[in-house]
Short mmCIF file of C-alpha atoms in Angstrom, two decimals:
data_model
loop_
_atom_site.label_atom_id
_atom_site.label_comp_id
_atom_site.label_asym_id
_atom_site.label_seq_id
_atom_site.Cartn_x
_atom_site.Cartn_y
_atom_site.Cartn_z
CA MET E 1 92.64 101.98 84.02
CA PHE E 2 90.36 103.75 86.53
CA LYS E 3 89.87 107.49 86.81
CA GLY E 4 87.48 110.15 88.09
CA SER E 5 84.56 109.82 90.49
CA MET E 6 84.08 106.24 91.66
CA VAL E 7 81.12 105.76 93.96
CA ALA E 8 81.43 103.51 97.00
CA ILE E 9 77.83 102.51 96.46
CA ALA E 10 75.39 101.81 99.29
CA THR E 11 73.70 98.39 99.33
CA PRO E 12 69.91 98.91 99.29
CA MET E 13 67.92 96.87 101.78
CA ASN E 14 64.32 96.35 102.72
CA GLU E 15 63.15 97.41 106.17
CA ASP E 16 63.69 93.87 107.45
CA GLY E 17 67.36 94.04 106.36
CA SER E 18 67.00 91.76 103.34
CA LEU E 19 68.70 92.78 100.11
CA ASP E 20 66.69 94.96 97.72
CA PHE E 21 67.87 94.28 94.19
CA ASP E 22 65.14 96.36 92.53
CA SER E 23 66.42 99.46 94.30
CA LEU E 24 70.01 98.49 93.45
CA GLU E 25 69.14 98.50 89.75
CA LYS E 26 67.42 101.88 90.16
CA LEU E 27 70.44 103.25 91.99
CA ILE E 28 72.85 102.05 89.31
CA GLU E 29 70.78 103.68 86.55
CA PHE E 30 70.86 106.90 88.60
CA HIS E 31 74.68 106.72 88.59
CA ILE E 32 74.98 105.91 84.89
CA MET E 33 72.68 108.82 84.04
CA ASN E 34 74.74 111.17 86.25
CA LYS E 35 78.13 110.18 84.78
CA THR E 36 79.66 108.26 87.68
CA ASP E 37 82.97 106.91 86.34
CA ALA E 38 83.03 103.55 88.18
CA ILE E 39 81.11 101.67 90.85
CA VAL E 40 82.72 100.13 93.93
CA SER E 41 80.42 97.36 95.14
CA VAL E 42 80.28 96.05 98.73
CA GLY E 43 82.84 98.29 100.33
CA THR E 44 82.42 99.95 103.71
CA THR E 45 79.50 102.04 102.43
CA GLY E 46 78.02 98.84 100.99
CA GLU E 47 77.89 97.28 104.48
CA SER E 48 80.38 94.56 103.64
CA ALA E 49 80.83 93.81 107.35
CA THR E 50 77.28 92.45 107.71
CA LEU E 51 76.87 90.64 104.38
CA ASP E 52 77.69 86.95 104.39
CA PHE E 53 79.75 85.38 101.60
CA ASP E 54 76.73 84.43 99.45
CA GLU E 55 75.12 87.86 99.81
CA HIS E 56 78.43 89.54 99.07
CA SER E 57 78.68 87.58 95.82
CA GLN E 58 75.01 88.17 94.95
CA VAL E 59 75.37 91.95 95.25
CA ILE E 60 78.52 91.99 93.13
CA GLN E 61 76.91 89.74 90.52
CA ALA E 62 73.78 91.90 90.37
CA THR E 63 75.86 95.08 90.12
CA ILE E 64 77.84 93.66 87.20
CA LYS E 65 74.61 92.58 85.50
CA PHE E 66 72.86 95.95 85.94
CA VAL E 67 75.92 97.97 84.89
CA ASN E 68 76.24 95.79 81.78
CA LYS E 69 79.80 96.92 80.95
CA ARG E 70 78.86 100.61 80.69
CA ILE E 71 81.36 101.60 83.40
CA PRO E 72 83.88 99.59 85.44
CA VAL E 73 82.77 97.62 88.50
CA ILE E 74 85.27 97.28 91.34
CA ALA E 75 84.38 94.61 93.91
CA GLY E 76 85.17 95.09 97.57
CA THR E 77 86.91 91.86 98.62
CA GLY E 78 89.03 92.80 101.61
CA ALA E 79 89.00 90.83 104.86
CA ASN E 80 91.05 90.50 108.02
CA SER E 81 91.73 86.89 107.02
CA THR E 82 94.06 86.47 104.06
CA SER E 83 92.41 83.21 102.97
CA GLU E 84 88.95 84.81 103.08
CA ALA E 85 90.16 87.79 101.04
CA ILE E 86 91.58 85.39 98.45
CA GLU E 87 88.29 83.49 98.29
CA LEU E 88 86.25 86.68 97.84
CA THR E 89 88.67 88.00 95.21
CA LYS E 90 88.58 84.74 93.25
CA LYS E 91 84.79 84.74 93.32
CA SER E 92 84.61 88.36 92.14
CA LYS E 93 86.93 87.60 89.24
CA GLU E 94 84.73 84.63 88.32
CA LEU E 95 81.65 86.89 88.40
CA GLY E 96 83.28 89.35 85.98
CA ALA E 97 84.43 92.26 88.14
CA ASP E 98 86.88 94.64 86.48
CA ALA E 99 89.00 94.96 89.63
CA CYS E 100 88.93 94.39 93.39
CA LEU E 101 89.34 96.76 96.31
CA LEU E 102 91.13 95.26 99.31
CA VAL E 103 91.05 97.02 102.66
CA THR E 104 93.89 96.51 105.12
CA PRO E 105 93.08 93.72 107.60
CA TYR E 106 91.15 95.25 110.48
CA TYR E 107 91.12 94.56 114.23
CA ASN E 108 94.03 92.06 114.27
CA LYS E 109 96.55 94.92 113.65
CA PRO E 110 99.26 93.26 111.50
CA SER E 111 102.74 94.73 111.22
CA GLN E 112 103.96 96.38 108.01
CA ASP E 113 105.61 93.06 107.12
CA GLY E 114 102.30 91.28 107.73
CA LEU E 115 100.50 93.77 105.49
CA TYR E 116 103.08 93.29 102.76
CA HIS E 117 102.78 89.51 102.77
CA HIS E 118 98.95 89.64 103.03
CA PHE E 119 98.56 91.74 99.88
CA LEU E 120 101.40 89.98 98.06
CA LYS E 121 99.77 86.58 98.57
CA ILE E 122 96.40 87.80 97.27
CA ALA E 123 98.07 89.38 94.23
CA ASP E 124 100.02 86.17 93.55
CA GLU E 125 96.94 83.98 93.94
CA VAL E 126 94.38 85.94 91.88
CA ASN E 127 95.09 87.44 88.46
CA ILE E 128 92.81 90.49 88.55
CA PRO E 129 93.62 94.21 88.95
CA GLN E 130 93.72 95.02 92.67
CA ILE E 131 93.43 98.34 94.51
CA LEU E 132 94.78 98.51 98.05
CA TYR E 133 92.74 100.43 100.62
CA ASN E 134 94.21 102.23 103.60
CA VAL E 135 91.70 103.66 106.10
CA PRO E 136 93.37 103.75 109.53
CA SER E 137 90.40 105.43 111.24
CA ARG E 138 88.35 102.29 110.54
CA THR E 139 90.89 99.48 110.71
CA ALA E 140 93.31 100.48 113.50
CA VAL E 141 96.23 99.83 111.15
CA ASP E 142 98.03 102.33 108.91
CA MET E 143 99.83 100.99 105.84
CA GLN E 144 102.94 103.10 105.31
CA PRO E 145 104.03 104.44 101.89
CA SER E 146 107.18 102.32 102.09
CA THR E 147 105.00 99.19 102.26
CA VAL E 148 102.84 100.43 99.39
CA PHE E 149 106.00 101.06 97.35
CA LYS E 150 107.20 97.49 97.89
CA LEU E 151 103.84 96.21 96.61
CA SER E 152 103.53 98.66 93.72
CA GLY E 153 105.79 96.65 91.43
CA HIS E 154 103.38 93.71 91.32
CA ALA E 155 101.54 93.51 88.00
CA ASN E 156 98.17 92.85 89.67
CA ILE E 157 98.41 95.74 92.15
CA VAL E 158 97.28 98.75 90.12
CA GLY E 159 96.35 101.35 92.73
CA ILE E 160 95.68 102.42 96.29
CA LYS E 161 92.72 104.17 97.89
CA GLU E 162 94.26 106.39 100.57
CA ALA E 163 91.76 107.59 103.18
CA SER E 164 94.00 108.99 105.91
CA GLY E 165 93.09 112.56 104.92
CA SER E 166 96.71 113.65 105.45
CA PRO E 167 98.27 116.02 102.86
CA GLU E 168 101.74 114.86 103.91
CA ARG E 169 100.74 111.25 103.21
CA SER E 170 99.29 112.23 99.83
CA LYS E 171 102.56 113.88 98.77
CA GLU E 172 104.66 110.97 100.00
CA LEU E 173 102.58 108.42 98.10
CA LEU E 174 102.80 110.47 94.92
CA ASP E 175 106.56 110.84 95.29
CA LYS E 176 107.20 107.15 96.00
CA CYS E 177 104.51 105.21 94.14
CA SER E 178 102.82 107.16 91.33
CA GLN E 179 105.19 105.83 88.66
CA ASN E 180 103.98 102.28 89.29
CA MET E 181 100.35 102.63 90.35
CA SER E 182 97.31 104.90 90.41
CA ILE E 183 96.53 106.75 93.63
CA PHE E 184 92.93 107.48 94.59
CA SER E 185 91.51 109.59 97.37
CA GLY E 186 89.24 107.89 99.88
CA ASP E 187 88.38 111.06 101.78
CA ASP E 188 85.80 113.35 100.17
CA LYS E 189 86.80 116.30 102.35
CA THR E 190 90.37 116.37 100.98
CA SER E 191 89.75 114.77 97.58
CA MET E 192 89.88 117.94 95.48
CA LYS E 193 93.31 118.88 96.89
CA ASP E 194 94.53 115.33 96.28
CA LEU E 195 93.32 115.39 92.68
CA VAL E 196 95.03 118.72 92.05
CA LEU E 197 98.25 117.20 93.44
CA GLY E 198 98.06 114.32 90.97
CA PHE E 199 95.70 111.63 92.26
CA GLN E 200 93.77 109.86 89.47
CA GLY E 201 90.36 109.75 91.12
CA ASN E 202 88.21 109.64 94.21
CA ILE E 203 86.40 106.62 95.67
CA SER E 204 83.56 108.57 97.17
CA VAL E 205 80.76 108.47 99.73
CA THR E 206 79.40 111.87 98.64
CA ALA E 207 79.00 110.58 95.07
CA ASN E 208 76.15 108.38 96.31
CA VAL E 209 73.92 111.45 96.55
CA ALA E 210 75.76 113.98 94.33
CA PRO E 211 77.14 111.86 91.47
CA LEU E 212 77.13 114.49 88.74
CA GLN E 213 78.69 117.15 90.95
CA MET E 214 81.43 114.76 92.06
CA HIS E 215 82.06 113.65 88.47
CA GLU E 216 82.43 117.25 87.35
CA MET E 217 84.61 118.22 90.33
CA CYS E 218 86.95 115.30 89.68
CA ARG E 219 87.10 116.00 85.96
CA TYR E 220 87.98 119.65 86.46
CA ALA E 221 90.57 118.93 89.16
CA ILE E 222 92.28 116.20 87.13
CA ASN E 223 92.36 118.46 84.05
CA GLY E 224 93.89 121.37 85.97
CA GLU E 225 90.76 123.54 85.90
CA ASN E 226 91.19 124.24 89.58
CA GLU E 227 88.82 127.19 90.01
CA LYS E 228 85.93 125.27 88.47
CA ALA E 229 86.70 122.29 90.69
CA LYS E 230 86.93 124.52 93.75
CA LYS E 231 83.57 126.15 93.04
CA ILE E 232 81.81 122.77 93.00
CA ASN E 233 83.73 121.48 96.01
CA ASN E 234 82.94 124.56 98.08
CA LYS E 235 79.24 123.95 97.49
CA LEU E 236 79.61 120.30 98.57
CA ASP E 237 81.86 120.97 101.56
CA ALA E 238 79.16 120.86 104.27
CA LEU E 239 77.69 117.73 102.68
CA HIS E 240 81.09 116.00 102.88
CA ASP E 241 80.94 116.61 106.64
CA ASN E 242 77.28 115.89 107.24
CA LEU E 243 77.37 112.49 105.53
CA PHE E 244 79.45 111.47 108.57
CA LEU E 245 77.14 112.79 111.31
CA GLU E 246 76.88 109.12 112.27
CA SER E 247 78.94 106.16 111.10
CA ASN E 248 78.97 105.65 107.35
CA PRO E 249 76.66 104.52 105.69
CA VAL E 250 73.94 105.60 108.16
CA PRO E 251 73.62 109.22 106.91
CA VAL E 252 74.06 108.36 103.23
CA LYS E 253 71.28 105.76 103.44
CA TRP E 254 69.00 108.31 105.08
CA ALA E 255 69.81 110.79 102.29
CA LEU E 256 69.17 108.22 99.53
CA HIS E 257 65.85 107.33 101.18
CA ARG E 258 64.95 111.04 101.37
CA MET E 259 65.76 111.28 97.65
CA GLY E 260 63.35 108.41 96.92
CA LEU E 261 66.07 106.06 95.65
CA ILE E 262 66.11 103.35 98.33
CA LYS E 263 63.92 101.95 101.10
CA LYS E 264 64.45 102.47 104.82
CA GLY E 265 66.72 99.46 105.35
CA ILE E 266 69.99 99.02 107.24
CA ARG E 267 71.52 96.14 109.21
CA LEU E 268 72.33 95.86 112.88
CA PRO E 269 74.48 96.80 114.63
CA LEU E 270 73.89 99.99 112.58
CA THR E 271 70.51 101.63 113.06
CA TRP E 272 68.54 104.23 111.12
CA MET E 273 69.84 107.78 111.56
CA ASN E 274 68.88 109.65 114.72
CA LYS E 275 66.12 112.19 114.09
CA LYS E 276 68.20 114.97 115.64
CA PHE E 277 70.46 114.92 112.55
CA GLU E 278 67.69 114.92 109.92
CA LYS E 279 67.31 118.69 109.48
CA ILE E 280 71.08 119.23 109.30
CA LEU E 281 71.49 116.66 106.54
CA GLU E 282 68.32 117.70 104.74
CA ASP E 283 69.51 121.33 104.67
CA SER E 284 72.79 120.16 103.09
CA LEU E 285 70.86 118.30 100.40
CA ILE E 286 68.74 121.38 99.70
CA LYS E 287 71.72 123.76 99.57
CA THR E 288 73.48 121.51 97.06
CA ASP E 289 70.35 121.33 94.87
CA ILE E 290 70.01 117.57 95.39
CA ILE E 291 66.50 117.87 96.73
CA ILE E 292 63.91 120.67 96.67
CA LYS E 293 62.64 122.12 99.93
CA ASN E 294 59.09 120.99 100.73
#
């Protein structure tokens, strides 16, 4: 159902932190023009943690409207409260999302049994394709492949975004779960290797600023054209690192602003990127031909 380079899109904001829908439309057209395969709206990169329920829904609704069925829209609807995740998922289905992305509950550190019942209840309650999301570095909980396997038989659970960055984990998920669900990389640094192993796509931060390159890298890797994929990925390698000089999405928002695509807006407790990182990130954008040196 979903394949290739799927951007975890940033949520544009004005300098006062209010939502900037004009820039969102501009950003979406940029992705359509550069062959992004799907858009993930209001995930971690979309600052889901600081958008209230109404804003969350407004951004998803606007994204669906601006995309206008040209590519799939996957709504980020995860929460550390099962009832809240159900509410967000129901609303996203009502708005017309093609699927939902559900991060493991963060901070409260549920057991594997708790994770299983959390995702099972959401899948039972809302009839929409759902992609699980495991990112232990952010959530302080690591969903094990055995738990994913137990969930993979549910008709509404169609995939997992795995962002542990572990090659051993990638192989185990493929061995246990790939017959029942799609497996997507959530770590740009290791995504090419994951795609070569058999992952179906990458839900990407780097694709925010290098959508065409990420689309082509994913396409080549999925099709077995490994040398072509490697050539693109080698060029992007420093950018994969430098987009995490500070917490995501701080660097990616700076880069998008430098590219003239969004305004200088981000929400507390995140702040605009420290000036000491500007040259490092700018050099990465120049070396990958994203911007031209002044």
